[in-house]
């Protein structure tokens, strides 16, 4: 008997017992015959893809890991849905917090007359240009008088 088949069979039997299923119950859940399931658990028969999928679903493990003689439990859909809801609530809270922070910053800027960096730089440029124009006024071209 191949070692992999034996390990897979042992895993199936262990998981079945952990779930509290009789071999007859698991055979019914997987649409397998009692004889077929016994051979799979004994490691003398490889389950087909459909049986492997049904076994992994009934035992709440991943089919690939089961086939390799390993046990990797899957989260139930309700656990995943709850996790997604919690994540969404967290993100919505974060979005709300970010809006409140932005509003608070804006309020502080107005209250303390704090200018944004870009606005401040633009204002400084404008002031510099005005100073230069006062020191070095633009030469206005003189209108030339008509020559006679």
CSV table of N, CA, C and O in Angstrom, one decimal, residues 48-121:
chain,number,residue,atom,x,y,z
A,48,UNK,N,-12.1,8.8,-5.9
A,48,UNK,CA,-12.2,9.7,-7.1
A,48,UNK,C,-12.3,11.1,-6.7
A,48,UNK,O,-12.6,11.4,-5.5
A,49,UNK,N,-12.3,12.0,-7.7
A,49,UNK,CA,-12.3,13.5,-7.4
A,49,UNK,C,-13.6,13.9,-6.7
A,49,UNK,O,-13.6,14.7,-5.7
A,50,UNK,N,-14.7,13.3,-7.1
A,50,UNK,CA,-16.0,13.7,-6.5
A,50,UNK,C,-16.1,13.2,-5.1
A,50,UNK,O,-16.5,14.0,-4.2
A,51,UNK,N,-15.7,12.0,-4.8
A,51,UNK,CA,-15.7,11.5,-3.5
A,51,UNK,C,-14.7,12.3,-2.6
A,51,UNK,O,-15.1,12.6,-1.4
A,52,UNK,N,-13.6,12.6,-3.1
A,52,UNK,CA,-12.6,13.4,-2.3
A,52,UNK,C,-13.2,14.8,-2.0
A,52,UNK,O,-13.1,15.2,-0.8
A,53,UNK,N,-13.8,15.4,-2.9
A,53,UNK,CA,-14.5,16.7,-2.7
A,53,UNK,C,-15.6,16.6,-1.6
A,53,UNK,O,-15.7,17.4,-0.7
A,54,UNK,N,-16.4,15.6,-1.8
A,54,UNK,CA,-17.5,15.4,-0.8
A,54,UNK,C,-16.9,15.1,0.6
A,54,UNK,O,-17.5,15.5,1.6
A,55,UNK,N,-15.9,14.2,0.7
A,55,UNK,CA,-15.3,13.9,1.9
A,55,UNK,C,-14.7,15.2,2.6
A,55,UNK,O,-14.9,15.5,3.8
A,56,UNK,N,-14.0,16.0,1.8
A,56,UNK,CA,-13.4,17.2,2.4
A,56,UNK,C,-14.4,18.2,2.8
A,56,UNK,O,-14.3,18.9,3.8
A,57,UNK,N,-15.6,18.3,2.1
A,57,UNK,CA,-16.7,19.2,2.5
A,57,UNK,C,-17.3,18.7,3.8
A,57,UNK,O,-17.5,19.5,4.7
A,58,UNK,N,-17.6,17.4,3.9
A,58,UNK,CA,-18.2,16.8,5.1
A,58,UNK,C,-17.3,16.9,6.3
A,58,UNK,O,-17.8,17.1,7.4
A,59,UNK,N,-16.0,16.9,6.1
A,59,UNK,CA,-15.0,16.9,7.2
A,59,UNK,C,-14.4,18.3,7.4
A,59,UNK,O,-13.6,18.5,8.3
A,60,UNK,N,-14.8,19.2,6.6
A,60,UNK,CA,-14.4,20.7,6.7
A,60,UNK,C,-12.9,20.9,6.6
A,60,UNK,O,-12.3,21.6,7.4
A,61,UNK,N,-12.3,20.2,5.6
A,61,UNK,CA,-10.9,20.4,5.3
A,61,UNK,C,-10.7,20.6,3.8
A,61,UNK,O,-11.6,20.5,3.0
A,62,UNK,N,-9.5,21.0,3.5
A,62,UNK,CA,-9.2,21.2,2.1
A,62,UNK,C,-8.9,19.9,1.4
A,62,UNK,O,-8.2,19.0,1.9
A,63,UNK,N,-9.4,19.7,0.2
A,63,UNK,CA,-9.2,18.4,-0.5
A,63,UNK,C,-7.8,18.1,-0.8
A,63,UNK,O,-7.3,17.0,-0.7
A,64,UNK,N,-7.0,19.1,-1.2
A,64,UNK,CA,-5.6,18.9,-1.5
A,64,UNK,C,-4.8,18.4,-0.3
A,64,UNK,O,-4.0,17.5,-0.4
A,65,UNK,N,-5.1,19.0,0.8
A,65,UNK,CA,-4.3,18.6,2.0
A,65,UNK,C,-4.8,17.2,2.4
A,65,UNK,O,-3.9,16.4,2.8
A,66,UNK,N,-6.1,16.9,2.3
A,66,UNK,CA,-6.6,15.6,2.7
A,66,UNK,C,-5.9,14.5,1.8
A,66,UNK,O,-5.5,13.5,2.2
A,67,UNK,N,-5.8,14.8,0.5
A,67,UNK,CA,-5.2,13.9,-0.5
A,67,UNK,C,-3.8,13.6,-0.1
A,67,UNK,O,-3.2,12.6,-0.4
A,68,UNK,N,-3.1,14.6,0.4
A,68,UNK,CA,-1.7,14.5,0.8
A,68,UNK,C,-1.5,13.9,2.2
A,68,UNK,O,-0.4,13.9,2.7
A,69,UNK,N,-2.6,13.5,2.9
A,69,UNK,CA,-2.5,13.0,4.2
A,69,UNK,C,-2.3,14.0,5.3
A,69,UNK,O,-1.7,13.7,6.3
A,70,UNK,N,-2.7,15.2,5.0
A,70,UNK,CA,-2.6,16.3,6.0
A,70,UNK,C,-3.9,16.8,6.3
A,70,UNK,O,-4.9,16.7,5.6
A,71,UNK,N,-4.0,17.5,7.5
A,71,UNK,CA,-5.3,18.1,7.9
A,71,UNK,C,-5.1,19.6,8.0
A,71,UNK,O,-4.4,20.1,8.8
A,72,UNK,N,-5.8,20.3,7.1
A,72,UNK,CA,-5.9,21.8,7.2
A,72,UNK,C,-7.4,22.1,7.2
A,72,UNK,O,-8.0,22.0,6.1
A,73,UNK,N,-7.9,22.6,8.3
A,73,UNK,CA,-9.3,22.9,8.5
A,73,UNK,C,-9.6,24.2,7.7
A,73,UNK,O,-8.8,25.1,7.6
A,74,UNK,N,-10.8,24.2,7.1
A,74,UNK,CA,-11.3,25.3,6.4
A,74,UNK,C,-12.2,26.1,7.4
A,74,UNK,O,-12.8,25.5,8.3
A,75,UNK,N,-12.2,27.4,7.3
A,75,UNK,CA,-13.1,28.2,8.0
A,75,UNK,C,-14.5,28.0,7.4
A,75,UNK,O,-14.6,27.9,6.2
A,76,UNK,N,-15.5,28.0,8.3
A,76,UNK,CA,-16.8,27.8,7.8
A,76,UNK,C,-17.2,29.1,7.1
A,76,UNK,O,-16.7,30.2,7.4
A,77,UNK,N,-18.2,29.1,6.3
A,77,UNK,CA,-18.7,30.3,5.6
A,77,UNK,C,-19.2,31.3,6.6
A,77,UNK,O,-19.0,32.5,6.4
A,78,UNK,N,-19.8,30.9,7.6
A,78,UNK,CA,-20.4,31.9,8.6
A,78,UNK,C,-19.2,32.6,9.3
A,78,UNK,O,-19.3,33.8,9.5
A,79,UNK,N,-18.1,31.9,9.6
A,79,UNK,CA,-16.9,32.5,10.2
A,79,UNK,C,-16.3,33.5,9.2
A,79,UNK,O,-16.0,34.6,9.6
A,80,UNK,N,-16.3,33.2,7.9
A,80,UNK,CA,-15.7,34.1,6.9
A,80,UNK,C,-16.6,35.3,6.7
A,80,UNK,O,-16.1,36.4,6.6
A,81,UNK,N,-17.9,35.1,6.7
A,81,UNK,CA,-18.9,36.2,6.6
A,81,UNK,C,-18.7,37.1,7.8
A,81,UNK,O,-18.7,38.4,7.6
A,82,UNK,N,-18.7,36.6,9.0
A,82,UNK,CA,-18.5,37.4,10.2
A,82,UNK,C,-17.2,38.2,10.1
A,82,UNK,O,-17.2,39.4,10.5
A,83,UNK,N,-16.1,37.6,9.7
A,83,UNK,CA,-14.8,38.2,9.6
A,83,UNK,C,-14.9,39.4,8.6
A,83,UNK,O,-14.4,40.5,8.8
A,84,UNK,N,-15.6,39.2,7.4
A,84,UNK,CA,-15.8,40.2,6.4
A,84,UNK,C,-16.6,41.4,7.0
A,84,UNK,O,-16.3,42.5,6.8
A,85,UNK,N,-17.7,41.1,7.8
A,85,UNK,CA,-18.5,42.1,8.4
A,85,UNK,C,-17.7,42.9,9.4
A,85,UNK,O,-17.7,44.2,9.4
A,86,UNK,N,-16.9,42.3,10.2
A,86,UNK,CA,-16.0,43.0,11.1
A,86,UNK,C,-15.0,43.9,10.4
A,86,UNK,O,-14.8,45.0,10.8
A,87,UNK,N,-14.4,43.4,9.3
A,87,UNK,CA,-13.5,44.2,8.6
A,87,UNK,C,-14.2,45.4,8.0
A,87,UNK,O,-13.6,46.5,8.0
A,88,UNK,N,-15.3,45.2,7.4
A,88,UNK,CA,-16.1,46.3,6.8
A,88,UNK,C,-16.5,47.4,7.9
A,88,UNK,O,-16.3,48.6,7.6
A,89,UNK,N,-16.9,46.9,9.0
A,89,UNK,CA,-17.2,47.8,10.1
A,89,UNK,C,-16.0,48.6,10.5
A,89,UNK,O,-16.1,49.8,10.8
A,90,UNK,N,-14.9,48.0,10.6
A,90,UNK,CA,-13.6,48.6,11.0
A,90,UNK,C,-13.3,49.7,9.9
A,90,UNK,O,-12.9,50.8,10.3
A,91,UNK,N,-13.4,49.3,8.7
A,91,UNK,CA,-13.0,50.3,7.6
A,91,UNK,C,-14.0,51.5,7.6
A,91,UNK,O,-13.5,52.6,7.4
A,92,UNK,N,-15.2,51.2,7.8
A,92,UNK,CA,-16.2,52.3,7.9
A,92,UNK,C,-15.9,53.2,9.0
A,92,UNK,O,-16.0,54.4,8.9
A,93,UNK,N,-15.5,52.6,10.2
A,93,UNK,CA,-15.1,53.5,11.3
A,93,UNK,C,-13.9,54.3,11.0
A,93,UNK,O,-13.8,55.4,11.4
A,94,UNK,N,-13.0,53.7,10.3
A,94,UNK,CA,-11.7,54.4,9.9
A,94,UNK,C,-12.1,55.6,9.0
A,94,UNK,O,-11.5,56.7,9.2
A,95,UNK,N,-13.0,55.3,8.1
A,95,UNK,CA,-13.4,56.4,7.1
A,95,UNK,C,-14.0,57.5,7.9
A,95,UNK,O,-13.7,58.7,7.7
A,96,UNK,N,-14.9,57.2,8.9
A,96,UNK,CA,-15.5,58.2,9.7
A,96,UNK,C,-14.5,59.0,10.5
A,96,UNK,O,-14.5,60.2,10.6
A,97,UNK,N,-13.5,58.2,11.1
A,97,UNK,CA,-12.5,58.9,11.9
A,97,UNK,C,-11.7,59.8,11.0
A,97,UNK,O,-11.3,60.9,11.4
A,98,UNK,N,-11.3,59.4,9.8
A,98,UNK,CA,-10.5,60.2,8.9
A,98,UNK,C,-11.3,61.5,8.5
A,98,UNK,O,-10.7,62.6,8.5
A,99,UNK,N,-12.6,61.4,8.3
A,99,UNK,CA,-13.4,62.6,8.0
A,99,UNK,C,-13.4,63.6,9.2
A,99,UNK,O,-13.2,64.8,9.1
A,100,UNK,N,-13.6,63.0,10.4
A,100,UNK,CA,-13.6,63.8,11.6
A,100,UNK,C,-12.2,64.5,11.8
A,100,UNK,O,-12.1,65.7,12.2
A,101,UNK,N,-11.1,63.8,11.6
A,101,UNK,CA,-9.8,64.3,11.7
A,101,UNK,C,-9.6,65.5,10.7
A,101,UNK,O,-9.1,66.5,11.1
A,102,UNK,N,-10.0,65.2,9.5
A,102,UNK,CA,-9.8,66.3,8.5
A,102,UNK,C,-10.6,67.5,8.8
A,102,UNK,O,-10.1,68.7,8.7
A,103,UNK,N,-11.8,67.3,9.3
A,103,UNK,CA,-12.7,68.5,9.8
A,103,UNK,C,-12.0,69.2,10.9
A,103,UNK,O,-12.0,70.5,11.0
A,104,UNK,N,-11.4,68.5,11.9
A,104,UNK,CA,-10.7,69.1,13.0
A,104,UNK,C,-9.5,69.9,12.6
A,104,UNK,O,-9.3,71.0,13.1
A,105,UNK,N,-8.7,69.3,11.7
A,105,UNK,CA,-7.6,70.0,11.1
A,105,UNK,C,-8.0,71.3,10.5
A,105,UNK,O,-7.3,72.4,10.7
A,106,UNK,N,-9.0,71.2,9.7
A,106,UNK,CA,-9.5,72.4,9.0
A,106,UNK,C,-9.9,73.5,10.0
A,106,UNK,O,-9.6,74.7,9.8
A,107,UNK,N,-10.6,73.1,11.0
A,107,UNK,CA,-11.1,74.0,12.0
A,107,UNK,C,-9.9,74.7,12.7
A,107,UNK,O,-9.9,75.9,13.0
A,108,UNK,N,-8.9,73.8,13.1
A,108,UNK,CA,-7.7,74.4,13.7
A,108,UNK,C,-6.9,75.4,12.8
A,108,UNK,O,-6.4,76.4,13.3
A,109,UNK,N,-6.9,75.0,11.5
A,109,UNK,CA,-6.2,75.9,10.6
A,109,UNK,C,-6.9,77.3,10.6
A,109,UNK,O,-6.2,78.3,10.6
A,110,UNK,N,-8.2,77.3,10.5
A,110,UNK,CA,-8.9,78.5,10.5
A,110,UNK,C,-8.8,79.3,11.8
A,110,UNK,O,-8.6,80.5,11.8
A,111,UNK,N,-8.9,78.5,12.9
A,111,UNK,CA,-8.9,79.1,14.2
A,111,UNK,C,-7.5,79.8,14.5
A,111,UNK,O,-7.4,80.9,15.1
A,112,UNK,N,-6.4,79.2,14.1
A,112,UNK,CA,-5.1,79.7,14.4
A,112,UNK,C,-4.5,80.3,13.2
A,112,UNK,O,-3.3,80.6,13.2
A,113,UNK,N,-5.2,80.5,12.1
A,113,UNK,CA,-4.8,81.1,10.9
A,113,UNK,C,-3.5,80.4,10.4
A,113,UNK,O,-2.5,81.0,10.0
A,114,UNK,N,-3.6,79.1,10.4
A,114,UNK,CA,-2.5,78.3,9.9
A,114,UNK,C,-2.8,78.1,8.4
A,114,UNK,O,-3.8,77.7,8.0
A,115,UNK,N,-1.8,78.4,7.6
A,115,UNK,CA,-1.9,78.3,6.2
A,115,UNK,C,-1.3,76.9,5.7
A,115,UNK,O,-0.4,76.4,6.3
A,116,UNK,N,-1.9,76.4,4.7
A,116,UNK,CA,-1.4,75.2,4.1
A,116,UNK,C,0.0,75.5,3.5
A,116,UNK,O,0.2,76.7,3.0
A,117,UNK,N,0.9,74.6,3.4
A,117,UNK,CA,2.2,74.8,2.9
A,117,UNK,C,2.2,75.3,1.5
A,117,UNK,O,2.9,76.3,1.2
A,118,UNK,N,1.4,74.8,0.6
A,118,UNK,CA,1.3,75.2,-0.8
A,118,UNK,C,0.8,76.6,-0.9
A,118,UNK,O,1.4,77.5,-1.6
A,119,UNK,N,-0.2,76.9,-0.1
A,119,UNK,CA,-0.8,78.3,-0.1
A,119,UNK,C,0.3,79.3,0.4
A,119,UNK,O,0.4,80.4,-0.1
A,120,UNK,N,1.0,78.9,1.4
A,120,UNK,CA,2.0,79.8,2.0
A,120,UNK,C,3.2,80.0,1.0
A,120,UNK,O,3.6,81.2,0.8
A,121,UNK,N,3.6,79.0,0.3
A,121,UNK,CA,4.6,79.2,-0.8
A,121,UNK,C,4.1,80.1,-1.9
A,121,UNK,O,4.9,80.9,-2.3
